Structure formats: C-alpha cells, structure tokens
Short mmCIF file of C-alpha atoms and ligand atoms in Angstrom, two decimals:
data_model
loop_
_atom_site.label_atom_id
_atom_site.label_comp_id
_atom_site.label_asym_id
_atom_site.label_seq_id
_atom_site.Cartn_x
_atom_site.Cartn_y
_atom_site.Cartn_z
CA UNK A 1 68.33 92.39 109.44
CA UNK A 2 71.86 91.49 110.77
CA UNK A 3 74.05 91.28 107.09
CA UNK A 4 76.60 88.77 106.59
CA UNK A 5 80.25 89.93 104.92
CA UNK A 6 82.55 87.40 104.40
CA UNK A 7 85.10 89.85 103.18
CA UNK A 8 85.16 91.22 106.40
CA UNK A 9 85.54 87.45 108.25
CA UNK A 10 88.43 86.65 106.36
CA UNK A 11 89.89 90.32 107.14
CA UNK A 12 89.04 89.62 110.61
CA UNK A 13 90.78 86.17 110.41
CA UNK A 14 93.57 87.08 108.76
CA UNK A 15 94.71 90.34 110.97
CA UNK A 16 94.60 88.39 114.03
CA UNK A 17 97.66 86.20 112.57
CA UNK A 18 99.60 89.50 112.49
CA UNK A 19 102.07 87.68 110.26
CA UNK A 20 99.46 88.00 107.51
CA UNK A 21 98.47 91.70 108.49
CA UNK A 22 101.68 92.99 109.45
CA UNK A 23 103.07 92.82 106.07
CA UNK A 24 102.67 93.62 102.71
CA UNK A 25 100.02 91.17 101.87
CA UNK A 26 97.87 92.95 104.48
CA UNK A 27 98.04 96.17 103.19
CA UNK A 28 97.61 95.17 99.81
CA UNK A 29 94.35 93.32 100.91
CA UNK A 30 93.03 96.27 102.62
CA UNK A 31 94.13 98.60 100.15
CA UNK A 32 91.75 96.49 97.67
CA UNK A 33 88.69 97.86 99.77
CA UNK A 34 89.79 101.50 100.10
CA UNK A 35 87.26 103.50 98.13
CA UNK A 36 89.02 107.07 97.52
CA UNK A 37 85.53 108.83 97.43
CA UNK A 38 84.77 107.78 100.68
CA UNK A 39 87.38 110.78 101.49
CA UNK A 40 84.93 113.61 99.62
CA UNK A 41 83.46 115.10 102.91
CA UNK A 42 82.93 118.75 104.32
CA UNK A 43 84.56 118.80 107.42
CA UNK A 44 83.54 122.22 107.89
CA UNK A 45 82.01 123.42 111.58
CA UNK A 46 84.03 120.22 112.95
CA UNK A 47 86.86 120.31 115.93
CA UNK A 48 89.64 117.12 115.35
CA UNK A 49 92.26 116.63 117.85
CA UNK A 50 95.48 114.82 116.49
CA UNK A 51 97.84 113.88 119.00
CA UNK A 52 101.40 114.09 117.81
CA UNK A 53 100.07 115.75 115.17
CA UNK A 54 103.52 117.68 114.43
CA UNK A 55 105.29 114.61 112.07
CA UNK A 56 104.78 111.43 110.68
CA UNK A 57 100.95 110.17 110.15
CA UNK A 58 99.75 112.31 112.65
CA UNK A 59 100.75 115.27 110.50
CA UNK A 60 99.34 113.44 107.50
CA UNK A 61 96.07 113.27 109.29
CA UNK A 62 95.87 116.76 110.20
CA UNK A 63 96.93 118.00 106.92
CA UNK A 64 93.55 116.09 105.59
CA UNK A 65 91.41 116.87 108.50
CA UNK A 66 92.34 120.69 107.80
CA UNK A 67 92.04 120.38 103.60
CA UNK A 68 88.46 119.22 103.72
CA UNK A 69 87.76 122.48 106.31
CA UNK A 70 88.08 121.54 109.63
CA UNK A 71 89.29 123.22 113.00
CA UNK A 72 92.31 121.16 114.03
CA UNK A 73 94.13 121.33 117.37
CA UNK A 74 97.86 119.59 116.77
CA UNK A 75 98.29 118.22 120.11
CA UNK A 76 102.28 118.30 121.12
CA UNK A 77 104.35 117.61 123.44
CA UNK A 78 106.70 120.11 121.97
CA UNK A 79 105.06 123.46 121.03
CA UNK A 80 108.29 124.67 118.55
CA UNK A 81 107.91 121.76 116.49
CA UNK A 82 103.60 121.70 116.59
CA UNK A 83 104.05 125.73 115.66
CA UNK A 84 106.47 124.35 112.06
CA UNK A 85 103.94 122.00 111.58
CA UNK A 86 101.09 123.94 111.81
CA UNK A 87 101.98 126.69 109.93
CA UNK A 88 103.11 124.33 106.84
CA UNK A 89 99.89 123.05 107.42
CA UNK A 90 98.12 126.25 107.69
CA UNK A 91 99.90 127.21 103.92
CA UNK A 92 99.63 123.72 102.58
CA UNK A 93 95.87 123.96 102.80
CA UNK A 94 94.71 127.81 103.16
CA UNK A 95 93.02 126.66 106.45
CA UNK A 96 94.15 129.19 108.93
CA UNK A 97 92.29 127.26 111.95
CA UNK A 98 95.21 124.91 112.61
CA UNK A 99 96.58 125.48 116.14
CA UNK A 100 98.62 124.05 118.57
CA UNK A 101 98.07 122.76 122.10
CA UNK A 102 100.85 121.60 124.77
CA UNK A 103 100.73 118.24 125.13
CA UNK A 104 102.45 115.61 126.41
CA UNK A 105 100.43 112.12 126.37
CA UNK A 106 103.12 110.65 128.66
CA UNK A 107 102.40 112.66 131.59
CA UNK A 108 98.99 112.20 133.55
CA UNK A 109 99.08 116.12 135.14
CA UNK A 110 100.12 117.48 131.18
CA UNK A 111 96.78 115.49 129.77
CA UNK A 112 94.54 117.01 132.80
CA UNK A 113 96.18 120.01 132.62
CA UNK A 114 95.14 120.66 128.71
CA UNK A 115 91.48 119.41 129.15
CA UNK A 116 91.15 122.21 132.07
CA UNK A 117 92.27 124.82 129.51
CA UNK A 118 90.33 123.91 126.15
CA UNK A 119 87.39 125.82 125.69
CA UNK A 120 85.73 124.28 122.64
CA UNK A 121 82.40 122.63 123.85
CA UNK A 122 82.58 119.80 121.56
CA UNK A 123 85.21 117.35 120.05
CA UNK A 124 84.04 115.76 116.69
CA UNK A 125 87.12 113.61 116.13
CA UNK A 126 90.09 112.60 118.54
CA UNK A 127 93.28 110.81 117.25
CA UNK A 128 95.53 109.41 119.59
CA UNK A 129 98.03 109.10 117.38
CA UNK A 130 101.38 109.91 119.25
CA UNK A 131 103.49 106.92 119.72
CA UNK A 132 106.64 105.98 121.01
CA UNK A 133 108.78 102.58 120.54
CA UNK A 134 111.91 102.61 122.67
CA UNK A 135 114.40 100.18 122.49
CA UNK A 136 115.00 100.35 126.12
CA UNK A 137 112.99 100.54 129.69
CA UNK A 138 112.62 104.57 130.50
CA UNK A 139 110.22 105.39 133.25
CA UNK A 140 107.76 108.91 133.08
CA UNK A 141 107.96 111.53 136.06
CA UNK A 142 104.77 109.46 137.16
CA UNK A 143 107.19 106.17 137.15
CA UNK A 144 105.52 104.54 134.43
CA UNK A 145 107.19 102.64 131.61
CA UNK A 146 107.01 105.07 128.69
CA UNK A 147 105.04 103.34 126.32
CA UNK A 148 102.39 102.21 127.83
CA UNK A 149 102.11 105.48 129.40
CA UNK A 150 102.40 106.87 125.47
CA UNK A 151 100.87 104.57 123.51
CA UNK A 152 98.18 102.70 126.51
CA UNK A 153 97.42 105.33 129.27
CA UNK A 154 97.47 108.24 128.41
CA UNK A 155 95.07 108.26 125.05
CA UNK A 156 92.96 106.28 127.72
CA UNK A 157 92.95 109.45 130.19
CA UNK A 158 92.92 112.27 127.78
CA UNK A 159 89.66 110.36 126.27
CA UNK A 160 87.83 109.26 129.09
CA UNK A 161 88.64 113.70 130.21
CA UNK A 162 87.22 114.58 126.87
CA UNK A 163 84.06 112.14 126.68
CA UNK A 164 81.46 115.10 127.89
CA UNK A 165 82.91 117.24 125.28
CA UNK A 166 82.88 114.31 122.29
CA UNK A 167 79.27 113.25 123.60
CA UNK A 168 77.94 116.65 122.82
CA UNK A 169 79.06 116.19 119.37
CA UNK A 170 76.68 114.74 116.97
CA UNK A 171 78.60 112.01 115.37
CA UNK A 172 82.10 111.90 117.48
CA UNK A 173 84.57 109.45 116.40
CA UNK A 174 87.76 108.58 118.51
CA UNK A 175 90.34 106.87 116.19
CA UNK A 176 93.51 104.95 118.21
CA UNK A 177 96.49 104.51 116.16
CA UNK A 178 98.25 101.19 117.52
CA UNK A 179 101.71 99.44 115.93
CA UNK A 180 101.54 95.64 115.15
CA UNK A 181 105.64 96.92 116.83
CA UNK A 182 103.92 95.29 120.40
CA UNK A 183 103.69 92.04 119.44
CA UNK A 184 107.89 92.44 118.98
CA UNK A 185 108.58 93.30 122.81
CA UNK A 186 107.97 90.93 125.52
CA UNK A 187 106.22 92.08 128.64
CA UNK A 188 107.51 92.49 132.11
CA UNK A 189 103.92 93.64 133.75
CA UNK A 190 103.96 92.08 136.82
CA UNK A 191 100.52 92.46 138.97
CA UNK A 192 100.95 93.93 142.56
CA UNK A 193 98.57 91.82 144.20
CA UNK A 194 96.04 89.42 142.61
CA UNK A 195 93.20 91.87 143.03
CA UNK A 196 94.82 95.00 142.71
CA UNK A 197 95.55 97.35 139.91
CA UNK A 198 99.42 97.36 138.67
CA UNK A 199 101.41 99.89 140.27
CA UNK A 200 101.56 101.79 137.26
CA UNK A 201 98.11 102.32 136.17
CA UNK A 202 97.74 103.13 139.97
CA UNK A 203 100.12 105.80 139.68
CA UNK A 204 97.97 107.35 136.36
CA UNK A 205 94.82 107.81 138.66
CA UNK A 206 92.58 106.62 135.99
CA UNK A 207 89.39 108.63 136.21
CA UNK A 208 86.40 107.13 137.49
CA UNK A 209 84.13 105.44 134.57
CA UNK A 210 81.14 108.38 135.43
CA UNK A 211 82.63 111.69 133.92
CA UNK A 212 85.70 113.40 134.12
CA UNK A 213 87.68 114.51 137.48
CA UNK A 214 89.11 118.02 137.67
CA UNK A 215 92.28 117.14 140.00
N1 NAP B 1 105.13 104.48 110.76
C1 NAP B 1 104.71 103.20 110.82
O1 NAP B 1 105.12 102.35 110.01
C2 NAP B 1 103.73 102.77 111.87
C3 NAP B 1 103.28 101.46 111.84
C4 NAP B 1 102.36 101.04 112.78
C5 NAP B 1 101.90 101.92 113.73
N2 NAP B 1 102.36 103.19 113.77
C6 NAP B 1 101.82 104.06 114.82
O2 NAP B 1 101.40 105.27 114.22
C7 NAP B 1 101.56 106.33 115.16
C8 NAP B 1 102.37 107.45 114.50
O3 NAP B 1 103.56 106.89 114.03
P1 NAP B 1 104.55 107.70 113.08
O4 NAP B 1 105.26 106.69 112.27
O5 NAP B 1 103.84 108.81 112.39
O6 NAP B 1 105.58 108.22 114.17
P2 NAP B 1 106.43 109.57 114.30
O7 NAP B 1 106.66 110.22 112.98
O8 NAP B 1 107.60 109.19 115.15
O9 NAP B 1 105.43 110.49 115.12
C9 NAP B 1 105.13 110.22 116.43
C10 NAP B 1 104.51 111.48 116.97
O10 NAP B 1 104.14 111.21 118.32
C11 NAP B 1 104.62 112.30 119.08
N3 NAP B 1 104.81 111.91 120.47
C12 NAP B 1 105.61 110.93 120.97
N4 NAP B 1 105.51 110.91 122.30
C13 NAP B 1 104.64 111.89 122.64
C14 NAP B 1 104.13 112.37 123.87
N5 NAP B 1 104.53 111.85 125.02
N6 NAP B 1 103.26 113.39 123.87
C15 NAP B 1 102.85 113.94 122.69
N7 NAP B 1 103.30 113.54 121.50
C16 NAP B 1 104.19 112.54 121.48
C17 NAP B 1 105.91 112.71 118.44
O11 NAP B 1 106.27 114.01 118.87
P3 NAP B 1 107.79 114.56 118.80
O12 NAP B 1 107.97 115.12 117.43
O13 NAP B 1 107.79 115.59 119.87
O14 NAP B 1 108.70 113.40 119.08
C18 NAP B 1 105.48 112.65 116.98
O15 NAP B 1 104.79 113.81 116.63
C19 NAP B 1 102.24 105.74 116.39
O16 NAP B 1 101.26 105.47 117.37
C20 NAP B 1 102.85 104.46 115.87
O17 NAP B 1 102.95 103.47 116.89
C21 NAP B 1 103.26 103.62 112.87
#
C-alpha cells in the first residue's frame, strides 16, 4: 500500500522555494521531525568514508560515525591536517580505527588513484562531504572550474569507482552534502556543441555507467 504524508509534501514544497529552506524557518521545521533516538545504532563491523572529513561537518560526521563503533576512513586532500583530525577523533571517542586516506576530490587521477589503493571489500556509507565555495573562477590541473569539480564531479567519480565495493555491502548508503550557496552564483556553463558533453566533464573522463575503469 503506497502511504500518503502530507508532512513530507509540504517539506517537499517548501524546500524547493529555497527562500523558505535556506533559512531559519527551514531548519526549525525540520528540526521539529528529528527524532534523537533514531541516532542509537551499532555501527560496529561497518566501513564510512567522509570526504573532507578533517573540519567542519565532515569532522562532525566522522566523530559520530566513529562513537557508535565504526571503521572510518577521513578522506583528505591534506594528510597533516586528516592525521590532527583523526587522532582528536581517535581520543574523543576511544575508537582507534579512524584513519586517513589522501584525497583530493578536485583532481580526477587523485580520486582513481585512492580507489586503486583501498583494500576494504566493502563500503557501508560514503559522504561526499568536501566542499568548496570560491569567490572567484580557479581552474583544477584537469582545467575544470573548481567547484564543480569539488562539489559536482568528483563525488560523482569517486562513487560511480566505489559502486562494486558499496554494492557488496548489505545496506550501503551514499549521503551528498550540497549548499543551498549555488543558487547565489550564476552560471557560465556553456555547451561545446549541442550534442556533446561540456569540455569540462569531458576532461573528468567520467567512467562508463557498467563498473569502474582502472586508468
Ligand atoms: N557550513 C554550512 O553552513 C554549510 C551549509 C550548506 C552546505 N554546506 C556544505 O557542507 C559541506 C561541508 O561544509 P563545512 O561548512 O563543514 O566546510 P569546511 O569546514 O570548510 O570543510 C570543508 C572540507 O572539505 C575539504 N575539501 C575542500 N576541497 C577538497 C578537495 N578538493 N579534496 C578533499 N577535501 C576537500 C576541506 O579540506 P581542507 O581542510 O584541506 O580545506 C574541509 O575538510 C560542504 O559541501 C558545504 O558546501 C555547508
């Protein structure tokens, strides 16, 4: 039987304004529905992935992931500052199975480069958390804009790479952080050709849809 939440409509409704989401009326109207026990789970036995999990709400979420007993790989683009965080993490929460893998979302050859390497077998969770808002155009080494590479391509890469290892976990969950920040910037995509891809998601060599490629 399909069920019918109107709660949920309105939620639906109301996000898509952004100007009622965005602000403090949204998070006090999602807050509302947040049910703290929903948070009492064993997380034991599970691998998470945060990327950018060395500050901010990535941190946050690894810090949680690793209290309720999970293995937790801070993905980072700097390894110094993912080794700090780790360790606080690692003595915040007596869970010595925090480490730290070199990471950096931006960079199509640094995302294949890390799935090569990691030898778990499965991925229960993946955040692709790492984000980047900069207030002016800066292109990657592969000449994309930076945050689309950041924030678009990359999380798209590293999990299309890492769907055979979260399909051989049991319940997998990938969770995309996004910023309500986009709807601030105006575009300046500009399509090559009218069938063709954009020259920058051609230069990120997007992986065919069937599994992962290992160039
Ligand atoms: N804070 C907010 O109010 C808010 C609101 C809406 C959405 N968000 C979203 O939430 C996410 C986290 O935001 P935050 O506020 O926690 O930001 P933050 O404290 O600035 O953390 C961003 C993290 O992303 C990492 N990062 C940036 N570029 C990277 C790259 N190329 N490769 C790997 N890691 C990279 C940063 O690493 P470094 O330490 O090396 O720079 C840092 O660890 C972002 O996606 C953001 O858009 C945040």
């Amino acid at each position: 039987m399909i069920s019918f939440d109107p709660k949920s409509l309105v939620d639906g409704l109301l996000d898509a304004t952004i100007v009622l989401s965005f602000d403090r009326s949204g998070f006090w109207r999602h807050a509302a529905r947040f049910r703290a026990e929903d948070l009492e789970v064993s997380l034991a036995g599970k691998t998470c992935l945060v990327t950018g999990g060395n500050s901010g709400i990535g941190k946050a979420a690894a810090t949680q992931f690793a209290a309720r007993g999970a293995g937790v790989f801070l993905l980072c683009r700097s390894r110094e500052r993912g080794e700090a965080a780790a360790e606080e993490i690692r003595r915040a929460t007596g869970n010595a199975a925090v480490r730290v893998e070199e990471l950096d979302v931006s960079e199509k050859q640094s995302i294949r480069a890390f799935v090569r390497r990691f030898r778990p077998s499965r991925v229960d969770v993946l955040v692709n958390n790492a984000g980047v808002l900069p207030d002016r155009r800066v292109a990657t080494e592969d000449g994309v804009e930076l945050t689309l590479a950041t924030n678009l391509l990359g999380p798209y890469l590293l999990t299309e790479l890492l769907l055979p290892k979260l399909e051989a976990a049991p319940d997998a969950r990938v969770v995309s952080v996004a910023s309500g920040g986009c709807t601030r910037r105006s575009s300046t995509w500009k399509r090559s050709s009218p069938a063709g891809p954009t020259p920058s998601t051609a230069s990120f060599n997007m992986p065919a849809r069937s599994g992962p490629s290992s160039s």
